[in-house]
PDB file of C-alpha atoms in Angstrom:
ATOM      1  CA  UNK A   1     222.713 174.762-123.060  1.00  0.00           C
ATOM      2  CA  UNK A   2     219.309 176.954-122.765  1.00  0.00           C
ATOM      3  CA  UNK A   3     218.057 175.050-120.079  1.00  0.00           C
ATOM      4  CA  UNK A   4     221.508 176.073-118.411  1.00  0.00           C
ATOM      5  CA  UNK A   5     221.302 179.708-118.816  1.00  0.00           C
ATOM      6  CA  UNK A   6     217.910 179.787-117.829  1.00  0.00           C
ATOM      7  CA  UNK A   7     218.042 178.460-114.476  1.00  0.00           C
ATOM      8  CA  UNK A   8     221.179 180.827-113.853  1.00  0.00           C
ATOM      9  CA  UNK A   9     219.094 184.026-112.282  1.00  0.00           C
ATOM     10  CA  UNK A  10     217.662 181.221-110.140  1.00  0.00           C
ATOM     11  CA  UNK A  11     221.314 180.703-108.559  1.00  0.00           C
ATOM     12  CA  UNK A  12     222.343 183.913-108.594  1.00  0.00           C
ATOM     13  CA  UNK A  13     219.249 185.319-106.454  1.00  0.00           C
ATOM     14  CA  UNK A  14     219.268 185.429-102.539  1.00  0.00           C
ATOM     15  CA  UNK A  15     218.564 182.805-100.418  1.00  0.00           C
ATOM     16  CA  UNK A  16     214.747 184.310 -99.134  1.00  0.00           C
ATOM     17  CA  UNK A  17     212.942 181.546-100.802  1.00  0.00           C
ATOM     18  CA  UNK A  18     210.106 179.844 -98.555  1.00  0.00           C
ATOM     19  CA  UNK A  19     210.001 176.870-100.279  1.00  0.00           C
ATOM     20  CA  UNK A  20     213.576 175.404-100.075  1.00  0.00           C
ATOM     21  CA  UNK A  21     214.484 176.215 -96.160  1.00  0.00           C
ATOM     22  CA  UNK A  22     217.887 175.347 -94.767  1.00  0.00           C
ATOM     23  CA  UNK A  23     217.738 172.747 -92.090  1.00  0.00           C
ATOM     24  CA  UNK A  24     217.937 173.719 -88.600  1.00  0.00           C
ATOM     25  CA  UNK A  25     221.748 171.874 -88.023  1.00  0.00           C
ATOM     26  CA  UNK A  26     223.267 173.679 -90.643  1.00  0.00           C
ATOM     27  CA  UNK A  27     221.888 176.963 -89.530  1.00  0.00           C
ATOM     28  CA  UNK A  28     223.208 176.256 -85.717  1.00  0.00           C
ATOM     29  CA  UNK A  29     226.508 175.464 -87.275  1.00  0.00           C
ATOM     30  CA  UNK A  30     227.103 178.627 -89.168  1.00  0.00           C
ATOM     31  CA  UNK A  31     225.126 180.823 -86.430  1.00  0.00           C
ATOM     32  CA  UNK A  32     228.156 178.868 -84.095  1.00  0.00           C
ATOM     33  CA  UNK A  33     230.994 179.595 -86.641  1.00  0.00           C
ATOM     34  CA  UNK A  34     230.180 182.803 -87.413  1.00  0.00           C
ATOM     35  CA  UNK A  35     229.874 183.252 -83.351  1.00  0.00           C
ATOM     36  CA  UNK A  36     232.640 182.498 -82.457  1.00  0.00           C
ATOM     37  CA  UNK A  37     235.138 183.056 -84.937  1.00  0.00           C
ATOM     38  CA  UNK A  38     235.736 186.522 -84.139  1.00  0.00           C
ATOM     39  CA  UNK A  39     235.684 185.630 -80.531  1.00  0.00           C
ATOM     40  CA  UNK A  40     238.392 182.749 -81.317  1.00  0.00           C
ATOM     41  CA  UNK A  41     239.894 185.327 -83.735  1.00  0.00           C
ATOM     42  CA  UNK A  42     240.618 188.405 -80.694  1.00  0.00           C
ATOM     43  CA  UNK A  43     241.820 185.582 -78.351  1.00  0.00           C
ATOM     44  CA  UNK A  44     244.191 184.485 -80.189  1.00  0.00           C
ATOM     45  CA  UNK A  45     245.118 187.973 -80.834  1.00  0.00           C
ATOM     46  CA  UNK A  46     245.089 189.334 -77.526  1.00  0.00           C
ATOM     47  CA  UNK A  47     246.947 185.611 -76.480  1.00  0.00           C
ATOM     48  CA  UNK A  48     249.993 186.863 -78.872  1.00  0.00           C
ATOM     49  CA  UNK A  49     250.083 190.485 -77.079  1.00  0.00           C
ATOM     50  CA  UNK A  50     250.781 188.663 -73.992  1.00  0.00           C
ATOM     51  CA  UNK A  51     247.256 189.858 -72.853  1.00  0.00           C
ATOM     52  CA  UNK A  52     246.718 187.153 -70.660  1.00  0.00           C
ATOM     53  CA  UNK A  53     250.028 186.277 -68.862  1.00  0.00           C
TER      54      UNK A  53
END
């Protein structure tokens, strides 16, 4: 129960840590999600306007 309240903060801090780096993959993934999901997002929008017929 201690042990669990303890390493709480630990969770709860931002990601800056040096020592436990995300892997290169899963950073191109999210870098491409959060790319083009507003891009995919206004297309579709701009598609239902009739914007591009």
């Amino acid at each position: 129960m201690s042990t669990r309240i303890e390493a709480q903060p630990e969770a709860i801090a931002m990601p800056l840590q040096k020592d436990r780096q995300v892997s290169p993959l899963r950073m191109k993934i999210t870098l491409l999600i959060a790319g083009f999901g507003p891009l995919l997002a206004i297309g579709l929008f701009l598609q239902s306007k009739g914007f591009f017929g």
